[in-house]
Every structure is written in structure tokens, then in C-alpha cells.
Amino acid sequence: MVRRVAVLLAGMLLAWAAPARAQVDLPALNAALIDGHVAPGYARFATAADGLDDAVGALCAAPTEAGLAAARAAFRGAVAAWSGVQHLRLGPVEADNRYHRIDHWPDRKNAVGRHLARAVDQADQAPVDPDRFRQGSVAVQGLPALERLLYGPDHVAALMAGTGPGRCRVATAITANLAALGGQLAAEWAGPARRPFLHPGPGEALYRTPKEVTGDLVGAFGAGVEMIRDLKLGRVLAADGATRPQRGEWRRAGLGLLALRDSLKAQADLFHAGLDTALETLDDDGALGEAIQSELAAALRLTEDLGDDLTAVLADPDGQRRLALLSSQLSGLKELAAGDLRGALGLGIGFNAFDGD
Amino acid sequence: MNRRTFLAGAGALALMTKAGGARAATPGFLCTAQRPDGRAAALAFDADGGLRFALDLPARGHGAVVSPDRRHLVVFARRPGLEALVVDAATGAPRHRLRVPDDRRLCGHGAYAGGRLFTTENDFEGERGMLGIWDPARNFERVGEVPSGGIGPHEIVSLGDGLAVANGGILTHPDSGRQKLNLPTMRPVIALFDATGAPTRRVEAPWDLHQVSLRHMTAGPNGDLWIGGQFQGDRRRRVPLVARLGAGGGLTYLPAAEAPLRHLRQYCGSVVLDSSGTVVAISSPRGGAVTFWDARGGAYMGSVDLPDVCALGALPQAGRFVAGSGGAGLCAVAVDAARPRPLARQPMGLSGAEIAWDNHMVAL
């Protein structure tokens, strides 16, 4: 018994001492992912949120059809930019419920609708106090509430007719809030938020080693793929083929497919910000990198030429078939991201660390 | 470390476990696991290394519980789970299969009280936690359910004359996978029940710590509950992760000291009391460490590193635990009052390094 244990132990020790053939420079990889993907993504969102604030401000100053079209175009730009960082739940967006203040979704019990109605009622009576707005319900502070104001027929009719000041007061409070949040996130990623990611150490609260940082950044890749599959697709297309378009993301604005596609592009952007070249330095014939690349490309191809609106795609049998295919494609991609990619980078599979309960 | 110290370590472990014997004749454990080919399993093993039996599971498992008469072992599917497997605790022979109704999902844990088995469950349409009640005397027939006292119930433990449930506070719905749906408004609750499942006490987490999801716990000999949390907020904040609920008193969070929090990395995986009732071990897969806490005063005692560790079981001797890792096999870890120290990394039964040990183990 003891001898058998010793033999097994020796084997384990060897495996332990040489955990990975990876010769990847993890600090350099982390910097590449932050500088090439994370920080630019938030910078784009900040710009889009500023544009949205301007366009909604102009619409509310003078409600015209052209102004409405411009505000909606800016909203589309903000949704696209948000989709570029929506999979990231690390860093400054963790603080003060910022993530949910930008995007309270999924909204199962219509908190957005209920809280928005109340906010509009109150704003009809008195101007919105920015501090109270910021500290109030997260459901009414972000893009989903603004979507209702810019696309919900009753809201739009009242807003264009200038019926009561409430809608515009809330709409501009939302866009000011989004512009402020976007600015804060971009500024923090350009400054102090980088530190724990680029300079992890024993004294740092967030990360002790570069490997932990890489683990979270690679985790964001897998989690992003899972988010697209489970939320953006899974909520509207059940495994049994049933469709529920009313649950779709940005369904009022008809931007569900645009957002899905931009989320997929964000995963590709994250991968190509440095994970691809990191894999090339490994001695595996480039097989894994190529596999992930081709899965990403195949997933994106399935969403091409389908327009912006997810509801329309769900109504079409061929569209449904493509989305079902996309879902299984994403499951394959998730396996590669959570398993093979981690293994190749010497991060460990993180069976418990990254998929615990 | 060389071969000789490892041999000594392994021998010490074997001696230690043989000499123990405070509880059953031969201590053993069952731990959920994943085989090298990716299949889900639960493996029962002796503390000195032998495999007792292996169960194939239809889907990834999570926690398990032994019946009070020690005849049955129930292994629960991971959330959102549909089935639990009842097997013979000595042989692993299948006895029953529990299946929740279509509008419920198992949360991965269960406990016995008053001759019944209680399972933590999600009523996802009602957005509330439930306890499913099953009768072992009637082939584990489902005989009822009661609200769990909060959202997202997770671990449930027997208190002798009742039950305690850690409602983590996080809302999930099967149509959104495992995505967390209510982080800005989540509110953990520790709920106590009598042996019939009637609620006796409900303790909400304070609002300033409402994003510390209270999920795992163990009951001390005097009825104190030791609770480990997982922080869902800004990870740059230093928040207390370990709490204690006195039998009569309120919820007390242990001070957010730098050393233990560095090892826990905002995430407690398993919370287990040692055989003497004086040491609480709390694992963190994210921190890659097992931390030790004095179960009398709550003082932090130190930690032992083990990558991707989560499952913990109490060995028969005071301050000693077996720990399961996702990538580094099984390891005995120990703490003495002066200095926590690892004893040995010992593969047990099936070659330990090839098995990915899942979140929880239970003493047989």
C-alpha cells in the first residue's frame, strides 16, 4: 500500500512540478487584453453614451421626427458599444451596481416598466434630482428604461406631443447618468483600475499573481459566450424549439440581433487582442487557436445578413434553424474557452475555482 | 520535499486515520467528482486510501447527505438539478431516485430532520426558495414542501432538533442558465426550522452586506452556525466573508482581516467543523487555500495552500481534514493551535490527480 502510494505520489509530484508546457508571458498577455480590448471597449461606450446624451437632449429641446431618428440612431450606437463590454464584469463596473444601472436585464418581473411609470409620474410634478435618481431604483437608470421612452408607442406619442415634462426629464436624467457612468468607467480603466490587473502582488486585494488576472480575463471570454447562449439566445429560443420573442433583448428597439452579433464580435475582439498570439507561442501546431478562431467565425457567419431585429428572425423557420445551430456552436466554443484554452495557458481547468457554487 | 518525507507523510496519514476511530470503525467519505473522460461521478473512499465504490451520475453532482441510521446516502444533482440518487451507504447499490416536480429545481444540498429528508429547491416561477420534504419510510416519496425563508436556498444542515437553511439571496431561473438575476437587490437569509419543517426563526443579512451571499455552513456542537459567504459586489472592497449565528443571538460577521480574506478571495466554498468541534475549516477554490478558524472564539488560525480546493471532510483527529481539489487530487490538511501545516498529499483510491474532485464531500 505504502509503496503504491509512493509511486503514485512521485507521478503526481512530477506532474505538479511541471504543470504546463506554456511559455506564455502572462503579464504581457494581461496588458494586451486590457489595452487592446477592455479599455478601448469602455472608451467606445463612453463616447456613445455622450452622443446619446446630446441626441436625447436635442430631441427634448425640440421634439421633431428628425430629432427622434437621431436619438434612436444614438441609442443604437450605445447598444452596440455596450454589447462590446457587456460580457465584462470585472474592474470598475463591479462598484456601486454600475453594471445593472447601465443595463438592468433580464428584467423578469417588469421592474423597468413599473419603476419607469412611477419615475415619469414624479417627474411630471417636479424636476429629477440627479443624486436621488442615482440612489434610486437601478431599473430606471439605464438603457432598458430609455429604450421604452424612445420606442414604446405611448411614451413616444406623449414625448413628441410634449404632454407633460416627465418623460423628457427622466430621459435626460438617464442619458446624463449613462454619460457619467461611461466617463467614469473609461477614466478608471485609463488610470487607477489598471493597477491590480497589470501589477498584481501579494499585497493587492484583487489579484496576487498574473495568473489570477489571466484566469479572470479568460473567464470573461467563456462567460461572454455563455451569456450569449443562455441569455441572448436561450431566453427566446427554448431547447424544445419554442420561441418567446417577447423576452428578447432590446426587442422594443428591434436591436436584439445587432446586440447579439456585437457581443459575438466582442468575444472575437477579446480573443484577437492577445489570446490568439499567446496560443501561437505554444507548441501545439496552432491547432487550438485555429479551432477557436474558426468556431468564432462560424458563429458570426450564422448571424450575418439577418438584420438587426431578433423578433423577425425568430418568426422565420430558417432563422430559427440558424439560431439553434448558433446555440450549439456556442456550446462548443464555451467548452474550448473553459477547458482547452485554460489548460493550454497553464491556468488549470478551475473546475471549482471558475465553476463553483 | 523528497520522496522520504512524502512516504513519512503518507504513513503518518494512514496511522493517524487508523488510530483515530472516534466515530465509525473505518472512517470514509463520499465526494462528487468528474472522471478524466468528463463523466460525472461520486466516489466513496476510506481515509487511508482505498476506493469503496464509485457511482455514475447522470449529471454533475454537488452535495450529499447520510441518513441518521447511516444506511442510506443521498447524492444531489448540482443546481439547477432535477434528480437525487439514494444508494446503500455501505455498498453504493442504488435504492431510489428522487425527482423534483417540473416547476422546481434542486439546489444541490439536503438534510434530515424528524425522520424526513429536506432538499433545498428553487420555485423559479414564484421566485422563492423551497424545501422539498421526502419520506424515507415510504421509499423517499415526496410528501410536501415549505418555503425556505428566502431566495436561492443552498446548504441545509441538521441541528438535531431542527434545520438551518442558508438562503444565498441570488435569484436564478432555468430559462437563463445559471445567470444571477437580482444582484442589486439580493438579500441573504438564514432561516431556522423545527423538525417538522415549521419556520422558527429568520435572520436577514444586514443591508450593507447584502451582496455577501451566505451559502455554506456547518453547525457547531453548541448549536452555533458557522457560515461562509461569496461576495457578489465590488471585489476591491474588503468585506467580511465568514459569519456566525449564535443559537440565541444575532448574525455576527468575523472581522474582515487582511490575511484570511487574501486567501479566500471573496469566495468560500465549503465550511466544515473538525471532529473535536473546535476548528472550522473553510475552503476557497478561488484563493486556492483552506483557512482555519477557532470555533470557540472565531479567531483566524491560518491557512494551507491547495490549488482549486473546495470539498472538505473532517478526519477523526482534531484539527484534521481531507480536502479535494479540481486538479491536485486529495490532500490531508491539518492545523494545530500554533501553526497550520499540510500533512501529505495522498492520492486515494483511483489515481487522485486524474479525478477532478467537485465541490463537496460528506463523511460516511
XYZ file of C-alpha atoms in Angstrom:
721
model
C 0.000 0.000 0.000
C 2.648 2.481 1.055
C 4.733 1.579 -1.969
C 1.802 2.074 -4.323
C 1.062 5.431 -2.753
C 4.687 6.444 -3.106
C 4.706 5.587 -6.801
C 1.540 7.498 -7.357
C 2.894 10.384 -5.341
C 6.046 10.515 -7.381
C 3.965 10.732 -10.524
C 1.868 13.444 -9.040
C 4.875 15.410 -7.935
C 6.299 15.320 -11.424
C 3.004 16.488 -12.820
C 2.899 19.111 -10.122
C 6.380 20.402 -10.756
C 5.828 20.787 -14.498
C 2.225 21.837 -14.753
C 2.297 23.389 -18.193
C 4.335 23.471 -21.318
C 3.043 27.029 -21.652
C 5.734 29.616 -22.072
C 3.238 32.436 -22.327
C 4.247 35.766 -20.838
C 1.153 36.251 -18.714
C 1.836 39.859 -17.607
C 2.279 40.840 -21.262
C -0.876 38.952 -22.200
C -2.845 40.685 -19.451
C -1.624 44.091 -20.584
C -2.541 43.277 -24.181
C -6.055 42.226 -23.227
C -6.613 45.304 -21.050
C -5.106 47.757 -23.544
C -6.399 46.065 -26.664
C -9.869 45.048 -25.580
C -11.119 46.184 -22.175
C -10.043 49.820 -22.041
C -10.917 50.609 -25.711
C -14.300 48.950 -25.249
C -15.179 51.249 -22.349
C -13.786 54.252 -24.225
C -16.163 53.463 -27.090
C -19.062 53.119 -24.669
C -18.213 56.477 -23.079
C -18.226 58.162 -26.497
C -21.514 56.518 -27.453
C -23.113 57.492 -24.139
C -22.020 61.102 -24.658
C -23.548 61.071 -28.126
C -26.743 59.626 -26.728
C -26.897 62.330 -24.065
C -26.529 65.022 -26.746
C -29.100 63.480 -29.085
C -31.732 62.943 -26.394
C -31.075 66.453 -25.070
C -31.665 67.854 -28.558
C -34.813 65.784 -29.011
C -36.226 67.013 -25.730
C -35.347 70.632 -26.538
C -37.267 70.364 -29.809
C -39.260 67.166 -30.421
C -39.109 66.557 -34.183
C -39.185 63.409 -36.286
C -35.594 64.085 -37.286
C -34.653 64.520 -33.660
C -36.341 61.237 -32.775
C -34.490 59.468 -35.580
C -31.198 60.934 -34.387
C -31.886 59.899 -30.782
C -32.742 56.383 -31.928
C -29.580 56.226 -34.025
C -27.594 57.278 -30.969
C -29.407 54.645 -28.910
C -28.440 52.027 -31.480
C -24.830 53.200 -31.187
C -24.957 52.967 -27.403
C -26.401 49.437 -27.525
C -23.682 48.394 -29.952
C -20.959 49.890 -27.758
C -22.434 48.363 -24.599
C -22.525 44.955 -26.295
C -18.777 45.334 -26.690
C -18.251 45.332 -22.905
C -21.405 43.646 -21.632
C -19.538 40.367 -21.009
C -17.055 42.123 -18.677
C -17.998 42.007 -15.030
C -14.615 42.834 -13.620
C -12.960 46.044 -12.559
C -14.725 49.381 -12.026
C -18.082 48.123 -13.328
C -18.297 45.933 -10.198
C -18.664 49.012 -7.990
C -21.948 50.670 -6.977
C -24.105 48.372 -9.097
C -22.790 50.178 -12.170
C -23.410 47.198 -14.418
C -27.077 46.973 -13.528
C -27.528 50.731 -13.534
C -26.463 50.703 -17.184
C -28.331 47.550 -18.123
C -30.936 46.011 -15.842
C -31.597 42.868 -17.890
C -33.081 40.286 -17.849
C -35.995 42.009 -16.165
C -38.281 39.148 -15.279
C -40.921 40.989 -13.291
C -41.037 44.187 -15.345
C -39.253 46.259 -12.733
C -38.145 48.606 -15.516
C -41.719 49.263 -16.666
C -43.121 49.679 -13.172
C -40.351 51.890 -11.849
C -40.292 53.959 -15.035
C -44.026 54.680 -14.784
C -43.510 55.877 -11.223
C -40.475 57.955 -12.152
C -42.350 59.647 -15.018
C -45.289 60.432 -12.717
C -42.960 62.005 -10.187
C -41.031 63.882 -12.873
C -44.283 65.327 -14.201
C -44.617 67.013 -10.804
C -41.048 68.156 -10.207
C -37.618 68.080 -11.869
C -35.484 64.999 -11.324
C -32.868 65.394 -8.622
C -29.715 63.739 -10.034
C -28.499 62.460 -6.666
C -31.822 60.928 -5.753
C -32.089 59.440 -9.225
C -28.663 57.839 -8.888
C -29.512 56.388 -5.498
C -32.967 55.180 -6.511
C -34.033 52.083 -8.405
C -31.328 50.726 -10.697
C -34.038 49.520 -13.076
C -34.894 53.027 -14.248
C -31.356 54.386 -14.631
C -30.115 52.719 -17.787
C -30.591 51.707 -21.385
C -33.666 49.445 -20.919
C -35.714 52.296 -19.416
C -34.556 54.669 -22.141
C -35.495 52.066 -24.748
C -39.107 52.248 -23.577
C -39.125 56.036 -23.732
C -37.667 56.126 -27.248
C -39.561 53.181 -28.746
C -42.676 52.457 -26.650
C -45.583 53.841 -28.739
C -47.368 55.547 -25.834
C -44.196 57.056 -24.467
C -43.116 58.295 -27.887
C -46.521 59.811 -28.650
C -46.547 61.709 -25.367
C -42.931 62.749 -25.713
C -43.422 64.068 -29.247
C -46.655 65.855 -28.283
C -44.925 67.442 -25.306
C -47.537 66.015 -22.942
C -46.074 66.746 -19.525
C -42.379 67.274 -18.807
C -41.883 63.916 -17.005
C -40.682 61.751 -19.882
C -38.027 64.149 -21.038
C -36.891 64.819 -17.504
C -36.432 61.093 -16.933
C -34.903 60.511 -20.379
C -32.285 63.206 -19.898
C -31.610 62.026 -16.345
C -30.957 58.578 -17.781
C -28.632 59.805 -20.522
C -26.769 62.089 -18.119
C -26.373 59.096 -15.821
C -25.148 56.882 -18.675
C -22.713 59.561 -19.840
C -21.388 59.937 -16.301
C -21.030 56.179 -15.823
C -19.405 55.785 -19.230
C -16.975 58.572 -18.431
C -16.101 57.113 -15.047
C -15.533 53.622 -16.418
C -13.363 54.866 -19.278
C -11.354 57.153 -16.986
C -10.817 54.465 -14.370
C -9.696 51.933 -16.981
C -7.321 54.543 -18.341
C -5.965 55.106 -14.841
C -6.191 53.550 -11.377
C -8.266 50.484 -12.266
C -5.411 49.132 -14.376
C -3.086 48.711 -11.443
C -4.334 45.470 -9.881
C -4.619 43.924 -13.344
C -1.168 44.963 -14.558
C 0.679 44.827 -11.245
C -0.798 42.017 -9.168
C 1.035 41.174 -5.991
C 0.786 39.696 -2.528
C -0.418 42.987 -1.083
C -3.118 43.568 -3.687
C -6.677 42.860 -2.600
C -7.861 41.770 -6.022
C -5.084 39.713 -7.589
C -1.966 38.139 -6.137
C -0.449 36.796 -9.357
C -0.581 37.469 -13.114
C -2.093 34.017 -13.490
C -5.126 35.029 -11.452
C -5.607 38.052 -13.698
C -5.344 35.946 -16.845
C -7.747 33.486 -15.259
C -10.393 36.180 -14.872
C -9.839 37.652 -18.335
C -10.060 34.239 -19.979
C -13.047 33.608 -17.713
C -14.721 36.672 -19.226
C -14.323 35.088 -22.641
C -16.085 31.887 -21.567
C -18.685 33.797 -19.570
C -19.363 36.043 -22.565
C -20.016 33.069 -24.804
C -22.247 31.586 -22.108
C -24.128 34.876 -21.715
C -24.881 34.975 -25.436
C -26.041 31.377 -25.411
C -28.065 31.389 -22.178
C -29.486 34.915 -22.122
C -29.460 36.390 -25.602
C -30.475 33.123 -27.281
C -31.711 30.804 -24.538
C -34.396 33.148 -23.264
C -36.051 33.471 -26.672
C -35.397 30.026 -28.126
C -36.047 27.079 -25.814
C -34.344 23.726 -26.260
C -37.658 22.254 -27.455
C -37.806 24.834 -30.250
C -40.435 27.074 -28.629
C -39.851 30.768 -29.349
C -40.527 33.599 -26.913
C -39.626 36.798 -28.778
C -41.220 38.978 -26.087
C -38.316 38.020 -23.802
C -35.678 39.149 -26.272
C -33.052 41.726 -25.500
C -33.813 45.205 -26.982
C -36.946 43.844 -28.575
C -38.741 47.205 -28.437
C -35.936 48.842 -30.368
C -35.640 45.854 -32.693
C -31.944 45.594 -31.945
C -31.727 42.097 -30.469
C -29.756 40.595 -33.292
C -27.474 43.583 -33.614
C -26.639 43.259 -29.920
C -26.118 39.518 -30.204
C -23.805 39.967 -33.173
C -21.876 42.745 -31.453
C -21.467 40.574 -28.369
C -20.054 37.832 -30.555
C -17.723 40.348 -32.173
C -16.632 41.391 -28.689
C -15.626 37.800 -27.900
C -13.663 37.675 -31.126
C -12.097 41.029 -30.259
C -11.071 39.732 -26.836
C -9.584 36.615 -28.385
C -7.676 38.560 -31.018
C -6.412 41.111 -28.502
C -3.711 38.672 -27.460
C -5.035 35.201 -26.733
C -4.501 34.219 -30.373
C -0.833 35.167 -30.380
C -0.333 33.651 -26.925
C -1.563 30.338 -28.294
C 0.770 30.656 -31.261
C 3.765 30.679 -28.928
C 2.747 27.268 -27.642
C 3.990 24.148 -29.272
C 0.685 22.668 -30.350
C 0.707 23.284 -34.124
C -1.626 26.227 -33.575
C -4.492 23.754 -33.516
C -6.360 25.225 -30.558
C -6.087 28.812 -31.758
C -7.363 27.798 -35.156
C -10.206 25.831 -33.626
C -11.364 28.786 -31.526
C -10.955 31.168 -34.432
C -12.978 29.009 -36.767
C -15.717 28.488 -34.164
C -15.935 32.246 -33.632
C -16.038 32.878 -37.357
C -18.669 30.208 -37.909
C -20.805 31.667 -35.114
C -20.541 35.149 -36.609
C -21.388 33.843 -40.074
C -24.635 32.414 -38.731
C -25.737 35.884 -37.631
C -24.753 37.691 -40.806
C -27.303 39.024 -43.285
C -30.076 38.745 -40.725
C -30.523 42.456 -39.963
C -30.837 43.990 -36.501
C -34.134 42.579 -35.305
C -34.194 39.285 -33.442
C -38.016 39.065 -33.408
C -38.156 38.897 -37.190
C -35.522 36.167 -37.286
C -37.409 34.120 -34.698
C -40.566 34.299 -36.804
C -38.791 32.702 -39.733
C -38.160 28.910 -39.761
C -34.816 29.324 -41.446
C -33.843 31.995 -38.926
C -34.850 29.703 -36.062
C -32.760 26.933 -37.514
C -29.755 29.207 -37.750
C -30.177 30.378 -34.157
C -30.477 26.790 -32.898
C -27.309 25.982 -34.779
C -25.655 29.036 -33.266
C -26.601 27.873 -29.779
C -24.899 24.508 -30.229
C -21.943 26.243 -31.875
C -21.602 28.408 -28.768
C -21.675 25.348 -26.508
C -18.677 24.015 -28.407
C -16.931 27.349 -28.136
C -17.643 27.510 -24.403
C -16.006 24.091 -23.962
C -12.894 25.297 -25.772
C -12.781 28.526 -23.775
C -13.434 26.974 -20.358
C -11.411 23.818 -20.844
C -8.811 23.672 -23.601
C -7.824 27.330 -23.554
C -7.317 27.346 -19.786
C -5.358 24.147 -19.973
C -3.136 25.424 -22.788
C -2.317 28.611 -20.900
C -1.444 26.624 -17.787
C -4.282 28.174 -15.817
C -5.739 24.861 -14.720
C -9.269 23.988 -15.621
C -10.507 25.706 -12.481
C -13.173 23.060 -12.015
C -14.074 24.541 -8.646
C -12.485 27.989 -8.872
C -14.274 29.088 -12.017
C -17.394 26.989 -11.919
C -18.255 26.631 -8.268
C -21.480 27.071 -6.440
C 10.324 17.891 -0.276
C 11.749 14.488 -1.173
C 10.398 11.018 -1.500
C 11.176 10.098 2.072
C 9.248 12.937 3.648
C 6.360 12.086 1.394
C 6.480 8.467 2.447
C 6.609 9.576 6.053
C 3.710 11.866 5.424
C 1.685 9.163 3.786
C 2.453 6.760 6.592
C 1.559 9.330 9.168
C -1.741 9.867 7.477
C -2.515 6.155 7.447
C -1.503 5.797 11.103
C -3.394 8.856 12.062
C -6.608 7.701 10.487
C -6.294 4.175 11.859
C -5.569 5.460 15.341
C -8.498 7.859 15.242
C -11.675 5.858 15.400
C -13.640 8.388 17.394
C -16.591 7.740 15.145
C -17.362 4.750 12.948
C -14.971 1.815 12.773
C -13.436 2.879 9.470
C -13.971 6.476 8.525
C -14.765 7.184 4.942
C -16.036 9.915 2.683
C -18.057 10.383 -0.421
C -17.168 13.212 -2.762
C -18.752 14.317 -6.001
C -16.286 14.276 -8.852
C -15.622 14.328 -12.545
C -13.828 11.440 -14.229
C -10.989 12.102 -16.670
C -13.356 11.487 -19.582
C -15.681 14.177 -18.267
C -18.361 11.897 -16.834
C -19.949 12.938 -13.540
C -19.445 10.605 -10.606
C -19.437 10.349 -6.841
C -16.634 8.342 -5.258
C -16.601 6.811 -1.797
C -13.192 6.206 -0.284
C -11.540 5.263 3.012
C -9.478 7.820 4.824
C -6.427 5.612 4.306
C -6.710 5.435 0.582
C -8.992 2.641 -0.590
C -11.845 3.118 -3.010
C -15.103 1.841 -1.564
C -17.377 2.368 -4.522
C -17.983 4.663 -7.441
C -21.351 5.967 -8.570
C -22.009 7.166 -12.075
C -24.220 10.223 -12.031
C -26.463 11.318 -14.903
C -25.332 14.932 -14.464
C -22.815 16.842 -12.368
C -23.426 16.237 -8.671
C -22.951 18.634 -5.781
C -23.614 17.772 -2.127
C -24.606 14.565 -0.362
C -26.031 13.504 2.977
C -26.039 10.308 5.042
C -29.253 9.160 6.720
C -29.331 9.259 10.537
C -29.304 5.444 10.667
C -26.297 5.581 8.297
C -27.932 3.112 5.889
C -28.638 5.485 3.047
C -26.622 8.017 1.196
C -28.321 10.669 -0.923
C -26.338 12.433 -3.660
C -27.841 15.619 -5.072
C -27.567 16.999 -8.574
C -25.944 20.379 -8.954
C -28.325 23.283 -9.347
C -30.455 23.638 -11.323
C -30.890 19.911 -10.637
C -33.728 17.530 -11.292
C -32.681 14.342 -9.501
C -31.109 12.964 -6.375
C -29.835 9.425 -6.059
C -30.381 7.304 -2.949
C -27.875 4.482 -2.546
C -26.802 1.994 0.095
C -24.252 3.844 2.204
C -22.004 0.802 2.555
C -22.027 -0.578 -0.982
C -23.309 2.166 -3.234
C -26.064 -0.084 -4.523
C -28.867 2.075 -5.965
C -32.044 2.200 -3.920
C -34.218 5.108 -5.069
C -34.230 8.043 -7.401
C -35.772 11.342 -6.296
C -37.179 13.620 -8.964
C -38.470 17.121 -8.270
C -41.692 18.408 -9.873
C -41.320 20.242 -13.188
C -41.631 23.652 -11.536
C -38.852 23.026 -9.010
C -35.094 22.630 -9.293
C -32.748 21.137 -6.729
C -30.086 23.440 -5.319
C -27.585 20.682 -4.534
C -27.989 20.063 -0.794
C -30.236 18.193 1.625
C -30.508 17.266 5.305
C -32.543 15.049 7.590
C -34.842 16.136 10.414
C -37.693 14.376 12.192
C -37.230 11.253 10.127
C -37.696 13.148 6.838
C -35.297 14.303 4.164
C -35.395 18.007 3.274
C -33.965 19.324 -0.005
C -33.259 22.944 -0.921
C -35.116 23.856 -4.098
C -35.872 26.781 -6.381
C -39.501 27.679 -7.147
C -38.344 29.657 -10.164
C -41.715 30.975 -11.295
C -42.632 32.026 -7.761
C -39.118 33.466 -7.304
C -38.752 31.926 -3.884
C -36.786 29.147 -2.271
C -38.495 25.978 -1.088
C -37.693 22.912 0.991
C -38.882 19.680 -0.580
C -39.860 17.044 2.001
C -39.348 13.344 1.298
C -40.263 10.343 3.456
C -37.563 7.662 3.687
C -40.088 5.256 5.257
C -42.188 5.470 2.085
C -39.453 4.873 -0.465
C -38.482 8.537 -0.388
C -41.849 9.643 -1.657
C -42.258 13.415 -1.873
C -44.667 14.283 0.933
C -44.673 18.061 0.920
C -42.785 21.311 0.708
C -42.446 24.559 2.632
C -40.942 27.952 1.719
C -37.247 28.095 2.616
C -37.474 31.617 4.021
C -35.610 33.382 1.225
C -34.390 33.333 -2.362
C -31.735 30.941 -3.616
C -31.560 28.405 -0.768
C -28.320 26.489 -0.835
C -26.846 24.448 2.007
C -29.177 22.991 4.631
C -27.900 21.385 7.830
C -29.469 19.365 10.639
C -29.406 20.900 14.078
C -30.545 17.838 15.981
C -33.946 19.231 16.809
C -34.402 21.111 13.559
C -32.834 22.547 10.452
C -30.926 25.600 9.283
C -31.050 26.838 5.699
C -28.638 29.283 4.087
C -30.663 31.253 1.547
C -27.917 32.829 -0.551
C -30.270 35.511 -1.857
C -29.396 35.108 -5.540
C -32.294 34.688 -7.960
C -31.834 32.305 -10.883
C -34.209 30.845 -13.443
C -33.658 27.752 -15.591
C -34.506 29.761 -18.707
C -31.401 31.864 -18.029
C -28.992 29.071 -17.145
C -27.038 29.934 -14.024
C -27.089 33.700 -14.620
C -27.648 35.808 -11.499
C -30.753 37.937 -11.955
C -31.070 40.162 -8.874
C -27.644 41.235 -7.633
C -28.611 44.870 -6.893
C -31.476 43.796 -4.629
C -30.323 40.393 -3.321
C -30.732 39.688 0.398
C -29.368 36.536 2.060
C -31.385 34.968 4.867
C -30.507 32.285 7.397
C -33.745 30.500 8.212
C -34.303 28.026 11.035
C -36.981 25.350 11.155
C -38.204 22.801 13.662
C -38.019 19.098 12.861
C -41.387 19.182 11.085
C -40.266 21.950 8.741
C -42.162 24.733 10.505
C -40.207 28.011 10.491
C -38.899 29.114 13.870
C -36.522 31.969 13.075
C -35.465 34.089 10.128
C -32.335 36.239 10.160
C -31.709 38.616 7.256
C -28.219 39.750 6.355
C -27.728 43.462 7.051
C -28.208 45.693 4.017
C -24.595 46.903 3.970
C -23.523 43.278 3.454
C -26.462 42.220 1.291
C -24.180 41.178 -1.582
C -22.299 38.636 0.554
C -24.231 35.539 -0.496
C -24.457 33.269 2.576
C -24.360 29.804 1.027
C -22.455 27.213 3.050
C -22.382 26.458 6.725
C -21.802 23.960 9.463
C -23.302 23.607 12.905
C -21.016 23.679 15.928
C -21.544 21.473 18.984
C -23.300 24.244 20.917
C -25.719 24.992 18.093
C -23.749 27.898 16.653
C -23.814 28.114 12.878
C -20.606 28.948 11.014
C -21.398 30.445 7.653
C -19.213 31.125 4.625
C -20.160 33.780 2.068
C -19.409 34.639 -1.537
C -19.182 38.336 -2.350
C -21.079 39.482 -5.442
C -20.161 43.167 -5.312
C -17.058 45.267 -5.945
C -14.243 42.825 -5.291
C -11.857 45.647 -4.484
C -13.824 46.164 -1.284
C -12.751 44.261 1.768
C -15.866 42.710 3.254
C -16.254 40.040 5.917
C -16.998 36.645 4.396
C -17.395 34.494 7.492
C -20.330 34.858 9.842
C -21.585 33.160 12.957
C -25.158 32.802 14.085
C -25.427 32.066 17.792
C -28.152 29.743 18.987
C -29.932 32.648 20.578
C -28.078 35.700 19.328
C -27.785 37.543 16.055
C -25.667 37.241 12.965
C -22.065 38.242 13.710
C -19.568 38.753 10.890
C -15.977 37.955 11.769
C -13.686 40.952 11.220
C -12.588 41.478 7.626
C -8.926 40.934 8.376
C -6.487 41.132 5.518
C -4.818 37.718 5.882
C -7.802 35.383 5.668
C -9.537 37.480 3.015
C -6.454 37.314 0.814
C -6.689 33.522 0.903
C -10.448 33.392 0.461
C -10.527 35.799 -2.499
C -14.158 36.789 -1.875
C -15.346 33.186 -2.109
C -15.947 30.486 0.497
C -16.502 27.049 -1.000
C -17.065 24.554 1.836
C -17.469 25.063 5.577
C -16.736 22.039 7.779
C -16.236 21.508 11.515
C -13.483 19.189 12.709
C -14.167 16.065 14.734
C -13.414 17.789 18.037
C -15.812 20.635 17.346
C -13.098 23.221 17.919
C -11.858 24.088 14.415
C -13.843 25.292 11.422
C -12.206 24.794 8.027
C -13.308 26.986 5.135
C -12.029 26.297 1.652
C -11.654 28.726 -1.224
C -11.147 27.357 -4.728
C -10.510 30.890 -5.989
C -7.876 31.533 -3.359
C -6.508 28.009 -3.630
C -6.433 27.610 0.131
C -8.074 26.058 3.154
C -8.442 28.506 6.020
C -8.866 27.514 9.659
C -10.890 29.280 12.328
C -11.201 28.709 16.070
C -14.768 27.514 16.600
C -14.806 28.799 20.166
C -13.797 32.422 19.741
C -13.774 32.845 15.961
C -10.076 33.708 15.741
C -8.384 33.100 12.406
C -5.760 30.358 12.783
C -4.068 30.285 9.401
C -4.263 28.541 6.066
C -2.862 25.804 3.862
C -2.487 26.281 0.118
C -4.059 23.782 -2.265
C -4.986 24.854 -5.793
C -8.639 24.668 -6.793
C -9.640 23.154 -3.453
C -13.270 23.026 -2.444
C -14.543 19.771 -0.882
C -13.698 19.218 2.792
C -14.313 16.404 5.240
C -13.351 16.051 8.906
C -10.845 13.315 9.695
C -11.225 11.567 13.054
C -8.455 13.522 14.772
C -8.847 17.059 15.973
C -7.913 19.787 13.509
C -7.513 17.414 10.580
C -9.380 17.408 7.317
C -9.319 15.747 3.946
C -9.566 18.234 1.092
C -10.463 17.620 -2.548
C -9.091 19.669 -5.428
C -10.212 20.031 -9.003
C -6.722 19.452 -10.307
C -4.469 18.322 -7.473
C -6.224 15.277 -6.091
C -6.981 14.680 -2.447
C -4.884 16.066 0.352
C -4.937 15.743 4.107
C -4.558 19.117 5.787
C -4.195 19.866 9.446
C -3.983 22.746 11.803
C -2.542 22.924 15.263
C -3.008 25.863 17.533
C 0.471 27.149 16.755
C 0.740 26.706 13.031
C -1.434 25.313 10.261
C 0.516 22.759 8.308
C -0.150 20.373 5.478
C 0.359 16.714 6.315
C 0.622 14.999 2.982
C -0.874 14.991 -0.428
C -2.129 11.496 -0.791
C -3.963 10.083 -3.777
C -6.737 7.890 -2.561
C -8.297 5.003 -4.424
C -8.438 5.943 -8.081
C -5.364 7.875 -9.062
C -6.165 11.082 -7.295
C -4.673 13.553 -9.717
C -6.808 12.388 -12.608
C -10.061 12.827 -10.791
C -11.426 16.359 -10.584
C -12.950 16.473 -7.130
C -16.124 18.540 -7.134
C -17.480 20.986 -4.568
C -18.475 18.854 -1.585
C -17.799 15.677 0.356
C -19.618 14.009 3.193
C -18.304 11.749 5.963
C -19.697 8.219 5.777
